[in-house]
Tab-separated table of C-alpha atoms in Angstrom:
chain	number	residue	atom	x	y	z
A	1	MET	CA	-24.924	-30.573	-9.302
A	2	GLN	CA	-21.308	-29.510	-9.563
A	3	ASP	CA	-19.313	-30.858	-12.494
A	4	PRO	CA	-17.099	-33.707	-11.152
A	5	ALA	CA	-14.236	-32.429	-13.284
A	6	VAL	CA	-13.911	-29.341	-11.143
A	7	VAL	CA	-14.547	-30.852	-7.719
A	8	GLY	CA	-11.673	-29.954	-5.447
A	9	THR	CA	-10.486	-27.037	-7.574
A	10	ARG	CA	-13.015	-24.573	-6.180
A	11	ARG	CA	-12.146	-23.376	-2.720
A	12	SER	CA	-15.160	-21.394	-1.569
A	13	ARG	CA	-17.449	-23.281	0.799
A	14	ILE	CA	-20.339	-21.003	-0.178
A	15	ALA	CA	-19.793	-21.617	-3.899
A	16	GLU	CA	-19.478	-25.358	-3.318
A	17	PHE	CA	-22.754	-25.444	-1.380
A	18	LEU	CA	-24.710	-23.229	-3.793
A	19	ARG	CA	-23.671	-25.208	-6.847
A	20	GLN	CA	-25.404	-28.243	-5.375
A	21	LEU	CA	-28.741	-26.424	-5.161
A	22	ASP	CA	-31.439	-26.288	-7.805
A	23	PRO	CA	-30.990	-23.147	-9.962
A	24	ASP	CA	-34.463	-21.905	-8.980
A	25	VAL	CA	-33.527	-22.185	-5.290
A	26	ARG	CA	-30.300	-20.233	-5.883
A	27	THR	CA	-32.275	-17.519	-7.665
A	28	ALA	CA	-34.757	-17.344	-4.780
A	29	LEU	CA	-31.800	-16.879	-2.412
A	30	HIS	CA	-30.535	-13.947	-4.588
A	31	PHE	CA	-27.381	-15.756	-5.731
A	32	ASP	CA	-26.814	-15.622	-9.470
A	33	ASP	CA	-23.993	-17.348	-11.356
A	34	ALA	CA	-21.789	-14.232	-11.282
A	35	ALA	CA	-22.049	-13.996	-7.486
A	36	ILE	CA	-21.112	-17.668	-7.086
A	37	ILE	CA	-18.122	-17.400	-9.396
A	38	GLY	CA	-17.104	-14.135	-7.722
A	39	ALA	CA	-17.197	-15.758	-4.277
A	40	ASP	CA	-15.211	-18.716	-5.567
A	41	LEU	CA	-12.573	-16.505	-7.161
A	42	LEU	CA	-12.329	-14.194	-4.149
A	43	ILE	CA	-11.751	-17.023	-1.662
A	44	SER	CA	-9.269	-18.669	-4.017
A	45	MET	CA	-7.290	-15.437	-4.334
A	46	CYS	CA	-7.344	-14.874	-0.573
A	47	ARG	CA	-6.046	-18.386	0.067
A	48	ALA	CA	-3.286	-17.931	-2.510
A	49	LEU	CA	-2.167	-14.609	-1.059
A	50	MET	CA	-2.123	-15.968	2.491
A	51	ASP	CA	-0.175	-19.097	1.620
A	52	THR	CA	2.994	-17.842	3.308
A	53	GLY	CA	4.351	-21.395	3.497
A	54	SER	CA	4.708	-21.513	-0.282
A	55	ASP	CA	8.105	-20.939	-1.908
A	56	GLN	CA	6.410	-19.284	-4.893
A	57	PRO	CA	6.183	-15.481	-5.204
A	58	TRP	CA	2.656	-14.196	-4.668
A	59	GLN	CA	2.354	-13.358	-8.373
A	60	ASP	CA	2.991	-16.998	-9.298
A	61	ARG	CA	0.506	-18.211	-6.688
A	62	MET	CA	-2.141	-15.890	-8.140
A	63	GLU	CA	-1.387	-17.083	-11.657
A	64	SER	CA	-1.787	-20.695	-10.536
A	65	THR	CA	-5.116	-19.782	-8.963
A	66	PHE	CA	-6.450	-18.220	-12.157
A	67	GLU	CA	-5.385	-21.307	-14.114
A	68	GLU	CA	-7.884	-23.353	-12.080
A	69	PHE	CA	-10.731	-21.350	-13.639
A	70	ASP	CA	-11.936	-20.975	-17.185
A	71	LEU	CA	-10.951	-17.622	-18.654
A	72	SER	CA	-14.604	-16.616	-18.965
A	73	ASP	CA	-15.128	-17.437	-15.262
A	74	VAL	CA	-12.136	-15.279	-14.283
A	75	GLU	CA	-13.574	-12.357	-16.248
A	76	THR	CA	-17.057	-12.870	-14.786
A	77	GLY	CA	-15.741	-13.235	-11.230
A	78	LEU	CA	-13.437	-10.218	-11.403
A	79	ASP	CA	-16.183	-8.080	-12.942
A	80	HIS	CA	-18.547	-9.029	-10.103
A	81	ILE	CA	-15.921	-8.305	-7.413
A	82	LEU	CA	-15.060	-4.937	-8.976
A	83	GLU	CA	-18.742	-4.008	-9.195
A	84	GLN	CA	-19.146	-4.637	-5.479
A	85	ILE	CA	-16.025	-2.602	-4.674
A	86	GLN	CA	-16.931	0.314	-6.949
A	87	ASP	CA	-20.599	0.540	-5.912
A	88	LYS	CA	-20.309	0.441	-2.130
A	89	ASP	CA	-23.941	1.390	-1.538
A	90	MET	CA	-25.134	-1.511	-3.651
A	91	ALA	CA	-22.720	-3.903	-1.957
A	92	ILE	CA	-23.801	-2.813	1.526
A	93	SER	CA	-27.467	-3.095	0.573
A	94	TRP	CA	-26.831	-6.568	-0.873
A	95	LEU	CA	-25.043	-7.716	2.289
A	96	ASN	CA	-27.619	-6.192	4.644
A	97	SER	CA	-30.413	-8.027	2.848
A	98	PHE	CA	-28.844	-11.344	3.860
A	99	LYS	CA	-28.585	-10.334	7.519
A	100	GLY	CA	-32.221	-9.340	7.827
A	101	VAL	CA	-34.560	-11.432	9.951
A	102	ASN	CA	-37.014	-11.838	7.085
A	103	TYR	CA	-34.369	-13.209	4.720
A	104	LEU	CA	-32.997	-15.629	7.309
A	105	ALA	CA	-36.493	-16.925	8.073
A	106	PHE	CA	-37.206	-17.295	4.353
A	107	ALA	CA	-33.902	-19.155	3.739
A	108	LEU	CA	-34.605	-21.485	6.678
A	109	ARG	CA	-38.034	-22.396	5.295
A	110	LEU	CA	-36.682	-22.826	1.773
A	111	LEU	CA	-33.622	-24.926	2.630
A	112	GLY	CA	-34.673	-26.737	5.757
A	113	ALA	CA	-32.735	-26.766	9.021
A	114	GLY	CA	-29.882	-29.009	7.837
A	115	ASP	CA	-29.008	-27.154	4.633
A	116	PHE	CA	-29.559	-23.780	6.293
A	117	ARG	CA	-27.005	-24.691	8.967
A	118	ARG	CA	-24.540	-25.842	6.274
A	119	LEU	CA	-24.966	-22.563	4.409
A	120	ALA	CA	-24.442	-20.573	7.619
A	121	ASP	CA	-21.283	-22.563	8.389
A	122	ALA	CA	-20.012	-22.001	4.834
A	123	VAL	CA	-20.619	-18.248	5.139
A	124	LYS	CA	-18.687	-18.129	8.408
A	125	GLU	CA	-15.748	-20.130	7.066
A	126	ASP	CA	-15.458	-18.080	3.886
A	127	GLY	CA	-15.941	-14.939	5.957
A	128	ALA	CA	-13.035	-15.934	8.210
A	129	ILE	CA	-10.757	-16.361	5.187
A	130	VAL	CA	-11.682	-12.939	3.818
A	131	ALA	CA	-11.339	-11.398	7.284
A	132	LEU	CA	-7.800	-12.755	7.632
A	133	ALA	CA	-6.879	-11.386	4.209
A	134	VAL	CA	-8.310	-7.980	5.103
A	135	ARG	CA	-6.463	-7.896	8.427
A	136	ARG	CA	-3.156	-8.815	6.811
A	137	GLY	CA	-3.795	-6.300	4.059
A	138	LEU	CA	-4.603	-3.592	6.592
A	139	ARG	CA	-1.474	-4.335	8.566
A	140	GLY	CA	0.504	-4.460	5.346
A	141	LEU	CA	-0.299	-0.750	4.982
A	142	MET	CA	1.408	0.107	8.257
A	143	PRO	CA	4.996	0.381	6.935
A	144	PHE	CA	3.741	2.837	4.321
A	145	ALA	CA	1.654	4.716	6.908
A	146	VAL	CA	4.679	5.046	9.195
A	147	ALA	CA	6.877	6.017	6.237
A	148	TRP	CA	4.347	8.682	5.203
A	149	SER	CA	4.052	10.095	8.739
A	150	ASP	CA	7.819	10.180	9.230
A	151	ALA	CA	8.328	11.792	5.824
A	152	VAL	CA	5.664	14.468	6.326
A	153	ALA	CA	7.153	15.234	9.766
A	154	ASN	CA	10.233	16.584	7.954
A	155	MET	CA	8.124	19.352	6.404
A	156	SER	CA	7.284	22.632	8.081
A	157	GLU	CA	3.689	23.826	8.336
A	158	ASN	CA	4.269	26.345	5.528
A	159	GLN	CA	5.746	23.627	3.321
A	160	ARG	CA	2.665	21.483	3.893
A	161	LYS	CA	0.385	24.367	2.968
A	162	ALA	CA	2.351	24.837	-0.242
A	163	VAL	CA	1.285	21.352	-1.267
A	164	SER	CA	-2.326	21.304	-0.134
A	165	LYS	CA	-4.741	23.787	1.420
A	166	THR	CA	-6.446	20.915	3.251
A	167	ASP	CA	-5.133	18.981	6.232
A	168	ILE	CA	-4.980	15.719	4.309
A	169	ILE	CA	-1.204	15.342	4.517
A	170	GLY	CA	-1.291	16.020	8.239
A	171	LEU	CA	-3.762	13.244	8.966
A	172	GLU	CA	-2.697	10.805	11.671
A	173	VAL	CA	-2.641	7.886	9.260
A	174	VAL	CA	-0.812	5.566	11.661
A	175	GLN	CA	-3.402	6.090	14.350
A	176	MET	CA	-6.176	5.650	11.775
A	177	VAL	CA	-4.792	2.283	10.667
A	178	ILE	CA	-4.427	1.075	14.266
A	179	LYS	CA	-7.974	2.136	15.150
A	180	ALA	CA	-9.322	0.497	11.990
A	181	ASP	CA	-7.479	-2.708	12.882
A	182	GLU	CA	-8.886	-2.648	16.410
A	183	ALA	CA	-12.456	-2.076	15.195
A	184	PHE	CA	-12.156	-4.757	12.508
A	185	GLY	CA	-10.870	-7.243	15.075
A	186	LYS	CA	-13.781	-6.639	17.420
A	187	LYS	CA	-16.465	-6.740	14.741
A	188	PHE	CA	-15.215	-9.590	12.574
A	189	ILE	CA	-12.088	-11.434	13.718
A	190	SER	CA	-13.502	-12.178	17.174
A	191	THR	CA	-16.823	-13.468	15.784
A	192	LEU	CA	-15.579	-15.807	13.033
A	193	PRO	CA	-14.032	-19.321	13.155
A	194	MET	CA	-10.457	-18.116	12.577
A	195	GLN	CA	-9.152	-21.539	13.663
A	196	LEU	CA	-10.260	-22.809	10.251
A	197	THR	CA	-7.881	-20.416	8.489
A	198	ALA	CA	-4.109	-20.010	8.302
A	199	ALA	CA	-4.221	-17.311	10.987
A	200	THR	CA	-1.219	-17.111	13.309
A	201	ALA	CA	-1.169	-15.909	16.902
A	202	ASP	CA	0.069	-12.501	15.680
A	203	ASP	CA	-2.868	-12.255	13.269
A	204	LEU	CA	-5.326	-12.754	16.099
A	205	VAL	CA	-3.780	-10.311	18.586
A	206	GLY	CA	-5.481	-6.970	18.106
A	207	TRP	CA	-3.625	-3.693	17.875
A	208	ARG	CA	-4.643	-1.018	20.340
A	209	PRO	CA	-4.073	2.751	20.217
A	210	ASP	CA	-2.402	2.502	23.637
A	211	ASP	CA	0.316	0.335	22.047
A	212	MET	CA	0.955	2.762	19.178
A	213	THR	CA	4.468	3.803	20.290
A	214	GLU	CA	5.674	0.203	20.466
A	215	ILE	CA	3.962	-0.724	17.177
A	216	VAL	CA	5.438	2.269	15.348
A	217	SER	CA	8.921	1.556	16.702
A	218	THR	CA	8.771	-2.009	15.390
A	219	ILE	CA	7.365	-0.940	12.026
A	220	ARG	CA	9.961	1.826	11.677
A	221	HIS	CA	12.730	-0.788	11.689
A	222	ARG	CA	10.927	-2.544	8.839
A	223	VAL	CA	10.703	0.746	6.939
A	224	ALA	CA	14.457	1.249	7.344
A	225	ASP	CA	15.163	-2.310	6.161
A	226	SER	CA	12.801	-2.007	3.180
A	227	SER	CA	14.263	1.365	2.224
A	228	ALA	CA	17.796	-0.060	2.393
A	229	LYS	CA	16.843	-3.053	0.229
A	230	ARG	CA	15.286	-0.835	-2.429
A	231	LEU	CA	18.266	1.510	-2.355
A	232	GLU	CA	20.634	-1.432	-2.641
A	233	ARG	CA	18.983	-2.399	-5.909
A	234	GLU	CA	19.856	1.070	-7.151
A	235	ASN	CA	23.370	1.285	-5.737
A	236	SER	CA	24.861	-0.550	-2.749
A	237	GLN	CA	27.101	2.446	-2.012
A	238	LEU	CA	24.020	4.528	-1.229
A	239	VAL	CA	23.039	2.067	1.499
A	240	ARG	CA	26.494	2.450	3.035
A	241	LYS	CA	25.903	6.196	3.266
A	242	ILE	CA	22.857	5.647	5.466
A	243	ARG	CA	24.662	3.084	7.596
A	244	GLY	CA	27.617	5.440	7.867
A	245	ALA	CA	25.340	8.244	9.047
A	246	LYS	CA	23.804	6.011	11.723
A	247	ASP	CA	27.243	4.811	12.877
A	248	ALA	CA	28.484	8.393	13.047
A	249	LEU	CA	25.523	9.429	15.190
A	250	THR	CA	25.988	6.455	17.499
A	251	HIS	CA	29.766	6.277	17.909
A	252	SER	CA	31.542	9.443	16.744
A	253	GLU	CA	32.138	12.533	18.853
A	254	ASP	CA	31.648	14.602	15.697
A	255	GLY	CA	28.766	12.385	14.693
A	256	ILE	CA	26.142	15.035	13.969
A	257	SER	CA	28.089	16.929	11.318
A	258	GLN	CA	29.444	13.687	9.840
A	259	ALA	CA	25.972	12.168	9.654
A	260	ALA	CA	24.529	15.355	8.126
A	261	ASN	CA	27.280	15.368	5.504
A	262	SER	CA	26.681	11.697	4.688
A	263	LEU	CA	22.937	12.194	4.275
A	264	ILE	CA	23.331	15.327	2.128
A	265	GLU	CA	25.758	13.446	-0.076
A	266	LEU	CA	23.302	10.538	-0.199
A	267	ILE	CA	20.447	12.780	-1.402
A	268	ASP	CA	22.631	14.542	-3.961
A	269	ARG	CA	24.034	11.293	-5.260
A	270	ILE	CA	20.608	9.683	-5.626
A	271	MET	CA	19.402	12.650	-7.655
A	272	ARG	CA	22.606	12.878	-9.704
A	273	GLU	CA	22.832	9.179	-10.548
A	274	ALA	CA	19.136	8.849	-11.353
A	275	PHE	CA	19.053	11.601	-13.991
A	276	SER	CA	21.475	14.174	-15.356
A	277	LYS	CA	20.569	17.849	-15.134
A	278	GLU	CA	19.971	17.864	-18.875
A	279	GLU	CA	17.556	14.946	-18.541
A	280	VAL	CA	15.723	16.635	-15.656
A	281	MET	CA	15.393	19.876	-17.631
A	282	ALA	CA	13.983	17.988	-20.622
A	283	TRP	CA	11.573	16.136	-18.314
A	284	VAL	CA	10.346	19.384	-16.729
A	285	GLU	CA	9.811	21.013	-20.138
A	286	ALA	CA	7.903	17.964	-21.378
A	287	ASN	CA	5.757	17.337	-18.297
A	288	LEU	CA	5.556	20.367	-15.979
A	289	PRO	CA	6.407	23.476	-18.024
A	290	ASP	CA	3.943	25.667	-16.091
A	291	GLU	CA	4.665	24.346	-12.589
A	292	PRO	CA	6.123	27.149	-10.418
A	293	GLY	CA	9.255	26.703	-8.331
A	294	LEU	CA	11.029	24.141	-10.512
A	295	THR	CA	13.498	26.478	-12.233
A	296	ARG	CA	15.158	29.849	-11.647
A	297	GLU	CA	17.036	32.322	-13.775
A	298	GLU	CA	20.621	33.299	-12.951
A	299	ASP	CA	22.876	35.383	-15.179
A	300	GLY	CA	20.528	34.865	-18.089
A	301	LYS	CA	20.527	31.085	-17.683
A	302	ILE	CA	17.638	28.829	-16.640
A	303	LEU	CA	18.753	26.590	-13.780
A	304	LEU	CA	17.003	23.728	-12.012
A	305	ASN	CA	15.833	23.848	-8.428
A	306	LYS	CA	16.247	20.825	-6.153
A	307	ARG	CA	12.504	20.231	-6.219
A	308	ALA	CA	12.627	19.608	-9.970
A	309	GLU	CA	15.329	16.972	-9.505
A	310	ALA	CA	13.371	15.361	-6.672
A	311	LEU	CA	10.133	15.312	-8.688
A	312	CYS	CA	11.870	13.736	-11.675
A	313	PHE	CA	13.311	11.116	-9.308
A	314	VAL	CA	10.016	10.159	-7.626
A	315	TYR	CA	8.303	10.055	-11.038
A	316	ARG	CA	11.182	7.937	-12.309
A	317	GLY	CA	11.332	10.205	-15.319
A	318	GLY	CA	7.855	9.052	-16.325
A	319	PRO	CA	4.870	11.128	-17.491
A	320	THR	CA	2.797	13.184	-15.072
A	321	ALA	CA	-0.301	13.272	-17.294
A	322	ARG	CA	-3.464	11.800	-15.787
A	323	GLU	CA	-7.222	12.138	-16.064
A	324	ALA	CA	-8.947	14.791	-13.984
A	325	ASN	CA	-11.536	13.803	-11.377
A	326	GLU	CA	-13.518	15.426	-8.589
A	327	HIS	CA	-10.480	15.374	-6.277
A	328	ASP	CA	-7.730	16.149	-8.799
A	329	ASN	CA	-7.757	18.579	-11.731
A	330	GLY	CA	-5.095	16.522	-13.469
A	331	GLN	CA	-2.652	19.437	-13.572
A	332	GLY	CA	0.828	19.490	-12.060
A	333	PRO	CA	2.315	16.715	-9.940
A	334	THR	CA	0.066	14.452	-7.862
A	335	LEU	CA	-0.232	15.178	-4.158
A	336	VAL	CA	1.811	12.106	-3.186
A	337	HIS	CA	4.615	12.770	-5.678
A	338	ASP	CA	4.740	16.455	-4.718
A	339	VAL	CA	4.877	15.670	-1.002
A	340	LEU	CA	7.680	13.126	-1.404
A	341	ALA	CA	9.716	15.493	-3.577
A	342	ARG	CA	9.281	18.349	-1.117
A	343	VAL	CA	10.199	16.061	1.791
A	344	ILE	CA	13.500	15.182	0.124
A	345	VAL	CA	14.262	18.869	-0.460
A	346	ALA	CA	13.117	19.919	3.033
A	347	THR	CA	15.238	17.180	4.608
A	348	ARG	CA	18.305	18.325	2.680
A	349	THR	CA	17.712	21.942	3.764
A	350	SER	CA	17.407	20.912	7.415
A	351	LEU	CA	20.557	18.800	7.191
A	352	GLN	CA	22.513	21.814	5.919
A	353	LYS	CA	21.871	23.532	9.264
A	354	PHE	CA	23.342	20.592	11.182
A	355	LYS	CA	26.304	20.592	8.845
A	356	HIS	CA	27.285	24.098	9.935
A	357	GLU	CA	25.724	24.412	13.403
A	358	ASP	CA	26.780	21.265	15.235
A	359	ALA	CA	26.703	21.696	19.025
A	360	GLY	CA	26.819	17.967	19.699
A	361	THR	CA	23.754	17.902	21.962
A	362	GLN	CA	21.453	14.923	22.468
A	363	GLU	CA	18.567	17.048	21.218
A	364	GLU	CA	20.393	17.530	17.911
A	365	LYS	CA	21.029	13.795	17.657
A	366	ASP	CA	17.352	13.087	18.238
A	367	GLN	CA	16.384	15.640	15.585
A	368	LEU	CA	18.826	14.114	13.120
A	369	PHE	CA	17.523	10.596	13.794
A	370	SER	CA	14.032	11.973	13.127
A	371	LEU	CA	15.192	13.511	9.832
A	372	LEU	CA	16.826	10.215	8.904
A	373	ALA	CA	13.584	8.305	9.613
A	374	GLY	CA	11.669	10.762	7.435
A	375	LEU	CA	14.215	10.448	4.629
A	376	GLU	CA	14.037	6.639	4.771
A	377	GLY	CA	10.253	6.879	4.675
A	378	ALA	CA	10.289	9.171	1.645
A	379	LEU	CA	12.768	6.939	-0.183
A	380	LEU	CA	10.715	3.816	0.592
A	381	LEU	CA	7.536	5.409	-0.742
A	382	GLY	CA	9.225	7.061	-3.709
A	383	LEU	CA	11.046	3.938	-4.826
A	384	SER	CA	7.985	1.753	-4.181
A	385	ILE	CA	5.775	3.989	-6.328
A	386	SER	CA	8.339	4.101	-9.128
A	387	GLN	CA	8.860	0.316	-9.053
A	388	ILE	CA	5.096	-0.231	-9.244
A	389	GLY	CA	5.072	1.929	-12.353
A	390	ILE	CA	7.966	-0.020	-13.856
A	391	LYS	CA	6.290	-3.367	-13.141
A	392	ARG	CA	3.050	-2.106	-14.672
A	393	ASP	CA	4.824	-1.047	-17.878
A	394	GLN	CA	6.725	-4.327	-18.034
A	395	LEU	CA	3.458	-6.226	-17.610
A	396	LEU	CA	1.839	-4.301	-20.453
A	397	ASP	CA	4.845	-5.001	-22.680
A	398	ASP	CA	4.659	-8.708	-21.821
A	399	LEU	CA	0.935	-8.820	-22.608
A	400	GLU	CA	1.478	-7.111	-25.947
A	401	ALA	CA	4.252	-9.581	-26.785
């Protein structure tokens, strides 16, 4: 039986049910202690992350969740969850074994009709909680998918090939996310008791590929807002440059050249205020001394190219070193960092044309709005990646302290 001291602190219906069974019965059902703790921890984390009514930041909610468990249980549960994530074949095999007719018949005989029904209900309720977390997580990727697509759209085909010989950066990631959301909704959301979760009406409405234009338009506004907020943390004047460019495009007769000038100045100022040329040169020499296209020689002097400044910015002046794997030889900048840096440079190059060749046509305005969306997307991704790195380093420092 479950220890009375912890009753009410565990939030997984499956874990609660299994703890009441005889250990030999749990073993016969293929549930060991690690699986039970893992289920308990997973559901607890999902509930904490989805508690949007809480005033606490999600990090504090997660910390409170872990405090409900013994440290050894947290380690055991996380290890079990990570094992399932890392070994997908084993996880799929483990899950399929529970769906088989033979297993269900065996469980029914072992538990009896009443307990079997309670276990089935517990599986569905826990499954609904995980399904909601997965759906929200999947949809949480959309701003970054839209930002990536808009950013990559600012690159020419030759510029894309310079980054990668494969078509990976040209993948329709937005469409992929929408299709994945639609499939997940049909297979899981529609079959589980979502009314038992914190799901809202928006959570339950499925996305469809036919609605992609409307979805992307809505998400793009969020990308612009998120980009502005991150820029404002750096320098509020930079945000005014973007707003000024949009106002110029919307209201000024000379809006195209004014907007192009504002955005060029924005890019240059971001690079200049992030790192001095001397700091960028030192960073290149320390991290990417053999990377082509970062410097040039003029009049016997070694000068920086814009791509070097952009790479130093998206790396936040941090190290580029990483372990090699089957997809990455560990040399040079990562694909994502290289793409974002090249997008910033490509956008600046395209804006220079509008600066000097402004005919004032609607087509030019549309092109400039598209460049602006791509720039906002690149800045959102670049600043998000760099802030993740900063938070990680701060966390490590805190742990050491």
